[in-house]
PDB file of C-alpha atoms in Angstrom:
ATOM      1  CA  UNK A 210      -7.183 -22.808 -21.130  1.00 39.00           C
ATOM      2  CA  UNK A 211      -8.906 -22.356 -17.830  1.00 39.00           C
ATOM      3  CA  UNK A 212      -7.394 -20.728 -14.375  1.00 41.00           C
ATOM      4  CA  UNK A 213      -7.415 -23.344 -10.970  1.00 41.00           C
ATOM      5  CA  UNK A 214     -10.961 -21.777 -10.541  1.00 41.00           C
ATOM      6  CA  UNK A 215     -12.135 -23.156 -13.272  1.00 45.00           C
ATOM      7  CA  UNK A 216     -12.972 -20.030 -15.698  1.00 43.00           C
ATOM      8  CA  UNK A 217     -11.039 -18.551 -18.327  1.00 43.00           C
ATOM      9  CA  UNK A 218      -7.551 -17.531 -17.856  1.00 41.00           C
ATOM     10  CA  UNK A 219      -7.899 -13.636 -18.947  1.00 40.00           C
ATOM     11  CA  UNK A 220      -4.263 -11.720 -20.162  1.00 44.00           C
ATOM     12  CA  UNK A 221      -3.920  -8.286 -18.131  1.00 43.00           C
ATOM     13  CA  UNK A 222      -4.864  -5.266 -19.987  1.00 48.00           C
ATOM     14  CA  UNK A 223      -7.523  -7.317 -21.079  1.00 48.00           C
ATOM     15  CA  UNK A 224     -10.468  -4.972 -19.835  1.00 52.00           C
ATOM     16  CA  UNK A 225     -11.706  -7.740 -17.400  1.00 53.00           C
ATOM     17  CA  UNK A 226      -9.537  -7.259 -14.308  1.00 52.00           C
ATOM     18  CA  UNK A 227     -12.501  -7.837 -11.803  1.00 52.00           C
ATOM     19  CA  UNK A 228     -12.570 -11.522 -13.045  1.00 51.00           C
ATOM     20  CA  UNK A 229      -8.729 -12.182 -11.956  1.00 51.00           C
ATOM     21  CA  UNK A 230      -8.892 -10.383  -8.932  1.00 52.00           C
ATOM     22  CA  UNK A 231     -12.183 -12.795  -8.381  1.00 51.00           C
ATOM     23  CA  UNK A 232     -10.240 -15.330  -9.433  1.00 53.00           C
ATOM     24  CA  UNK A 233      -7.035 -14.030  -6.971  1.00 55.00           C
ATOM     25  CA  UNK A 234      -9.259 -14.074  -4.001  1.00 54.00           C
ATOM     26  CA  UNK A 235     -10.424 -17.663  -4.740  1.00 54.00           C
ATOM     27  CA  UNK A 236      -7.254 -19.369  -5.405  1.00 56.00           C
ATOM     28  CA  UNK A 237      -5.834 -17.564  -1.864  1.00 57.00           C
ATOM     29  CA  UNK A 238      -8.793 -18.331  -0.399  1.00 62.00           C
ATOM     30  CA  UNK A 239      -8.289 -21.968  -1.023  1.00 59.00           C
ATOM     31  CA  UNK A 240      -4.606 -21.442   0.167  1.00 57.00           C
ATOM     32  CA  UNK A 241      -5.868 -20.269   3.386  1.00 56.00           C
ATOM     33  CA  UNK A 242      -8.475 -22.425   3.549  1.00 57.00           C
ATOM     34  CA  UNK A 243      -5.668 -25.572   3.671  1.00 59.00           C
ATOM     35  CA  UNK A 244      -2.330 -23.309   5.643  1.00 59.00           C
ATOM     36  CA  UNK A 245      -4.156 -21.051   7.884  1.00 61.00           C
ATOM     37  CA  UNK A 246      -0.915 -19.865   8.887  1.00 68.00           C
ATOM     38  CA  UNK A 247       0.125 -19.169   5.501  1.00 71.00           C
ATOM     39  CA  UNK A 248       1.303 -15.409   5.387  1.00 79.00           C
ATOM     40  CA  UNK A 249       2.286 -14.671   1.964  1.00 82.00           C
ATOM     41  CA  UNK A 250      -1.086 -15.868   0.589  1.00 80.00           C
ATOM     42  CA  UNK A 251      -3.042 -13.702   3.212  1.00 82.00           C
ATOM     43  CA  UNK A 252      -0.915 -10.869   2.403  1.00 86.00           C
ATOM     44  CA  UNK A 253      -1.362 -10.745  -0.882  1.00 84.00           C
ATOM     45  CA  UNK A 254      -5.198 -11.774  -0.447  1.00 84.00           C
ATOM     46  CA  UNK A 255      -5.433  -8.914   2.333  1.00 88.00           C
ATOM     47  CA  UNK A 256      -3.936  -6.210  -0.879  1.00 88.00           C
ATOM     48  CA  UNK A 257      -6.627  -7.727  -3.389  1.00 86.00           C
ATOM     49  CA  UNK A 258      -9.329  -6.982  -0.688  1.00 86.00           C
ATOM     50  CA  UNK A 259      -7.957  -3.375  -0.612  1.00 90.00           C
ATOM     51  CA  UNK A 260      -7.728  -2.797  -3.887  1.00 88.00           C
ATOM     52  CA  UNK A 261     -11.164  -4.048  -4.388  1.00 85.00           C
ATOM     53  CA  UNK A 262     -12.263  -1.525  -1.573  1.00 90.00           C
ATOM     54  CA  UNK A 263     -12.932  -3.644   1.114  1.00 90.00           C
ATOM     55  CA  UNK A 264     -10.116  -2.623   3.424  1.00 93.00           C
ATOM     56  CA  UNK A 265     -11.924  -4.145   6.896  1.00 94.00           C
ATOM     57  CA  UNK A 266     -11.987  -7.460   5.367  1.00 90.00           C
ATOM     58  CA  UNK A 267      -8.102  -6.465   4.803  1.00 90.00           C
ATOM     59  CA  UNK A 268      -7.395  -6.098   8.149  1.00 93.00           C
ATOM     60  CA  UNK A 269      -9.353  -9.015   9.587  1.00 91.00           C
ATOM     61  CA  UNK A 270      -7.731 -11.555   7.004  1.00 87.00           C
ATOM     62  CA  UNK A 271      -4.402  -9.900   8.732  1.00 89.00           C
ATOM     63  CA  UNK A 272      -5.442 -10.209  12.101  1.00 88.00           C
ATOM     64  CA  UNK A 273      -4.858 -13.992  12.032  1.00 83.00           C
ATOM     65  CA  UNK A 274      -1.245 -13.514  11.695  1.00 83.00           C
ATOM     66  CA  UNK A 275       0.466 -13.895  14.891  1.00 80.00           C
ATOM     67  CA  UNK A 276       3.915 -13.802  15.524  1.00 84.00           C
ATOM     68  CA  UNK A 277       5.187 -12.315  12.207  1.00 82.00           C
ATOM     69  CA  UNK A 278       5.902  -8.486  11.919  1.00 83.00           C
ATOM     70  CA  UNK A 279       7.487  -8.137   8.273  1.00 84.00           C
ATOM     71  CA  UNK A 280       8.007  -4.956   6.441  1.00 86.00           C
ATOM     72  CA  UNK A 281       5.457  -6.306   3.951  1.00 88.00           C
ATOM     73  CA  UNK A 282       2.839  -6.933   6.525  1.00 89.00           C
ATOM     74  CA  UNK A 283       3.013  -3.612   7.654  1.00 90.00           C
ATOM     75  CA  UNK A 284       2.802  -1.998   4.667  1.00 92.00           C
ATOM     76  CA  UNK A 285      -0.777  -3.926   4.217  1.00 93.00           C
ATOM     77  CA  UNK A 286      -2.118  -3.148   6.847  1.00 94.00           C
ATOM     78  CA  UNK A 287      -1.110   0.475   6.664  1.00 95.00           C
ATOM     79  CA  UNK A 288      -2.515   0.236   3.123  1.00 94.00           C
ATOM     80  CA  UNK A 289      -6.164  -0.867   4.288  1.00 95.00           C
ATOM     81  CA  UNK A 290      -5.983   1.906   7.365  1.00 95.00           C
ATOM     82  CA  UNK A 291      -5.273   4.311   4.890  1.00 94.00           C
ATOM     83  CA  UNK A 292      -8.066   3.338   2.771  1.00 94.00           C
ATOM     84  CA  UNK A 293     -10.226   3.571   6.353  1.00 95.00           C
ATOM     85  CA  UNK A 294      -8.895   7.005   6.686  1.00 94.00           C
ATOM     86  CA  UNK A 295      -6.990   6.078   9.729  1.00 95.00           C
ATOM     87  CA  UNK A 296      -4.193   8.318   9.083  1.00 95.00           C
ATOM     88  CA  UNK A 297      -2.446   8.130  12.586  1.00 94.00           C
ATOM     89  CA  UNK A 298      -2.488   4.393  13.088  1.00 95.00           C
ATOM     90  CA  UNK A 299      -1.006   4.083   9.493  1.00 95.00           C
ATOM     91  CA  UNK A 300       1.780   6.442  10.293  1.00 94.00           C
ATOM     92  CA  UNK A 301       2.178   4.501  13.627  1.00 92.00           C
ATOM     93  CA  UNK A 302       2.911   1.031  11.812  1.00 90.00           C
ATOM     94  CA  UNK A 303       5.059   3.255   8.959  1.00 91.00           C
ATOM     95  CA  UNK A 304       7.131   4.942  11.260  1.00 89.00           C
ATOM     96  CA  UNK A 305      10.282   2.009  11.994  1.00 87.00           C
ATOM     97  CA  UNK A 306      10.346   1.436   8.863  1.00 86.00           C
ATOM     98  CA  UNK A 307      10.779   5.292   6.956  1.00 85.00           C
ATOM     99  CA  UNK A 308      12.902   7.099  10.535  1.00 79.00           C
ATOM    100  CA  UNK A 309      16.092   4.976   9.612  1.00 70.00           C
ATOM    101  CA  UNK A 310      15.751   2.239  12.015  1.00 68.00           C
ATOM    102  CA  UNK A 311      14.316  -0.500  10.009  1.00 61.00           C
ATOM    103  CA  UNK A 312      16.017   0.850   6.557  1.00 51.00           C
ATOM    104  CA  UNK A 313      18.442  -1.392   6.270  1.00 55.00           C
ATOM    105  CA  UNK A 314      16.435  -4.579   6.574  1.00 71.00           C
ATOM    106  CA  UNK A 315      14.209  -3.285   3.537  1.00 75.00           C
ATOM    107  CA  UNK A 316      13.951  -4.026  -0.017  1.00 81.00           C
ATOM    108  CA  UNK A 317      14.444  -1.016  -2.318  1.00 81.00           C
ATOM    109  CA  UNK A 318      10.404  -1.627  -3.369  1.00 85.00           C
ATOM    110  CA  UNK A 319       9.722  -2.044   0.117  1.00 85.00           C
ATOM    111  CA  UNK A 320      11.229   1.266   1.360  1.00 86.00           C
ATOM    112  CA  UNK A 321       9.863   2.925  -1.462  1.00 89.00           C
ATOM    113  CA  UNK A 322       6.215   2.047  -0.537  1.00 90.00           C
ATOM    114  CA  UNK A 323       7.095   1.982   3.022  1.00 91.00           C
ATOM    115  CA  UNK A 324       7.955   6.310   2.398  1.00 92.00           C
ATOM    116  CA  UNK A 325       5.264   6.305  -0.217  1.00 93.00           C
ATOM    117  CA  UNK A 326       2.462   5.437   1.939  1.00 94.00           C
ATOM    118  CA  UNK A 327       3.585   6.976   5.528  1.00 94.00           C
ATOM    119  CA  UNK A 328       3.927  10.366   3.000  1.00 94.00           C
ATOM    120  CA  UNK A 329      -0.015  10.014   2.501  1.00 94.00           C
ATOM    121  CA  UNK A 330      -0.561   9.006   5.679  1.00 95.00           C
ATOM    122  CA  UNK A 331       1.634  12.409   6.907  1.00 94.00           C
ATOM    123  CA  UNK A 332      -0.179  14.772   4.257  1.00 93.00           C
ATOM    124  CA  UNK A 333      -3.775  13.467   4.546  1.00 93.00           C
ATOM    125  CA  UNK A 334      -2.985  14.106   8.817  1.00 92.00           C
ATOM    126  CA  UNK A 335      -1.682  17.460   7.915  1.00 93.00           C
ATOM    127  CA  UNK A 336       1.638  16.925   9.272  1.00 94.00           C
ATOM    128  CA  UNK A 337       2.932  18.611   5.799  1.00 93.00           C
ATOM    129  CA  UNK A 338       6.583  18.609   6.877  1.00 93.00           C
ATOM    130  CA  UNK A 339       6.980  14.980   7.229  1.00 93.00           C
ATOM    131  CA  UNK A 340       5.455  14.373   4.075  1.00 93.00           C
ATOM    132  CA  UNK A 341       7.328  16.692   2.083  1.00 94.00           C
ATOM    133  CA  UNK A 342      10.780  15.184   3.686  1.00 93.00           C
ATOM    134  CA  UNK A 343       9.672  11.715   2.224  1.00 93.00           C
ATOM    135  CA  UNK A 344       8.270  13.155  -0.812  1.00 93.00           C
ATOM    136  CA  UNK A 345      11.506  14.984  -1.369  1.00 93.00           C
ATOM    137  CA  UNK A 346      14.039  11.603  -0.646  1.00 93.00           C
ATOM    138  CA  UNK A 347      11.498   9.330  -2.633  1.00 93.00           C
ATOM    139  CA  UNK A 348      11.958  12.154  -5.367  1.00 93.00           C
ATOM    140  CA  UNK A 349      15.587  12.053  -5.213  1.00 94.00           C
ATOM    141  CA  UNK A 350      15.665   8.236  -5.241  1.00 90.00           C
ATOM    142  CA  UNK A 351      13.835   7.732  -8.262  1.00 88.00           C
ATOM    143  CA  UNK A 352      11.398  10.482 -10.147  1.00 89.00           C
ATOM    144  CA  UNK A 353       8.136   8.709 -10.081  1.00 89.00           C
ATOM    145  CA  UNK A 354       5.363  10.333 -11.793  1.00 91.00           C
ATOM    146  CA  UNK A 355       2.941   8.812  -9.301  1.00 91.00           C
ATOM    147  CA  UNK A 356       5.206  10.176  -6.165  1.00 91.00           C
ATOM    148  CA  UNK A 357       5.775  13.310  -8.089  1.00 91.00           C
ATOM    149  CA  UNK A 358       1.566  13.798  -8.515  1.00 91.00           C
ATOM    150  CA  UNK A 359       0.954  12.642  -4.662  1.00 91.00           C
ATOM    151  CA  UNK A 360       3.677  15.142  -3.746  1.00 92.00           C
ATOM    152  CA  UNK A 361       1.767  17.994  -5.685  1.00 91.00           C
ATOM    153  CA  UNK A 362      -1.245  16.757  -4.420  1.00 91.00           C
ATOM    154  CA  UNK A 363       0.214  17.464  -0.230  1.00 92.00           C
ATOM    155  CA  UNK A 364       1.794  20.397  -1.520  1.00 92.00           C
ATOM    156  CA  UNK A 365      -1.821  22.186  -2.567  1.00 92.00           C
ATOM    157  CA  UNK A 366      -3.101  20.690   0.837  1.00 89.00           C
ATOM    158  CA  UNK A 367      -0.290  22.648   2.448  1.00 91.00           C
ATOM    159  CA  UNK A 368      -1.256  26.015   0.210  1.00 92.00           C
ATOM    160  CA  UNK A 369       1.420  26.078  -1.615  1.00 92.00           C
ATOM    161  CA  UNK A 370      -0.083  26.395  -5.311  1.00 90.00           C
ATOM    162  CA  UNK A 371       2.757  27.489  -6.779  1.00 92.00           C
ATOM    163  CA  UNK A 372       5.175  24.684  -5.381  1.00 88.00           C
ATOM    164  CA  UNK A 373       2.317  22.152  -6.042  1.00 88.00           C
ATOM    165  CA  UNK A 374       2.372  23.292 -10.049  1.00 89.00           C
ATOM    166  CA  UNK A 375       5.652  22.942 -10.205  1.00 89.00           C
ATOM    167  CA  UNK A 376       6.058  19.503  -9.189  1.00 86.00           C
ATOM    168  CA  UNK A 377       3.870  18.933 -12.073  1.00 86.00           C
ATOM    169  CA  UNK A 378       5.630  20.441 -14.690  1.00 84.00           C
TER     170      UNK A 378
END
């Protein structure tokens, strides 16, 4: 059975994740290609790009969206700035949606990578405190191992060794 590109559809887990994410970028590429103004496909096609550690091309398959600001689309393009190492703009686009204001209008996965990233985006800008608040609420929400490592992580950036072991134990 082949995938609309043509080649192989390949199960996950199958050890050859670059060819669906190839095969991701051309099937939202297409989408595009037809509905420019399609959002959902250049989201997702904007978190491919990042994953696949091109976060400028990210951003400038973003930058065509006008007149949309959605939780979702903010957490992209957070997601590629963070990948730039553009800590403060990140937190800038984070910030309505983790200081209460925007809360409401979230989806629990939403909120959760909303804090998730602005808590990188804090720690790797050295503002420790504000990390460690949304490391400490994501913790209470739900104990992730991945929040619980990235919360270690901040915590030996802080120098606090001891606090940062025992997150991980």
């Amino acid at each position: 059975m082949t995938g609309m590109s043509g080649r192989p559809n390949v199960p996950y887990g199958s050890g050859r994740e670059d060819q669906q994410l190839a095969d991701g970028h051309f099937c939202r590429q297409r989408v595009i290609a037809k509905n420019p103004t399609n959002v959902e496909a250049r989201i997702y096609l904007a978190r491919a790009f990042t994953k696949t550690g091109d976060p400028r091309q990210a951003l400038r398959v973003l930058s065509f969206i006008s007149g949309v600001d959605t939780a979702e689309l903010r957490i992209e393009r957070a997601r590629a700035l963070i990948a730039l190492t553009d800590f403060e703009e990140a937190v800038k686009l984070l910030k309505p949606l983790t200081d209460g204001s925007d809360l409401q209008k979230l989806s629990a996965e939403d909120r959760r990578s909303a804090k998730s990233l602005a808590a990188v985006a804090y720690s790797m800008s050295k503002n420790y405190a504000a990390a460690d608040k949304l490391y400490e609420e994501l913790l209470a929400e739900l104990d992730n191992p991945i929040i619980r490592y990235n919360y270690a992580r901040s915590l030996y950036l802080e120098g606090r060794a001891e606090d940062s072991l025992a997150q991980l134990q």
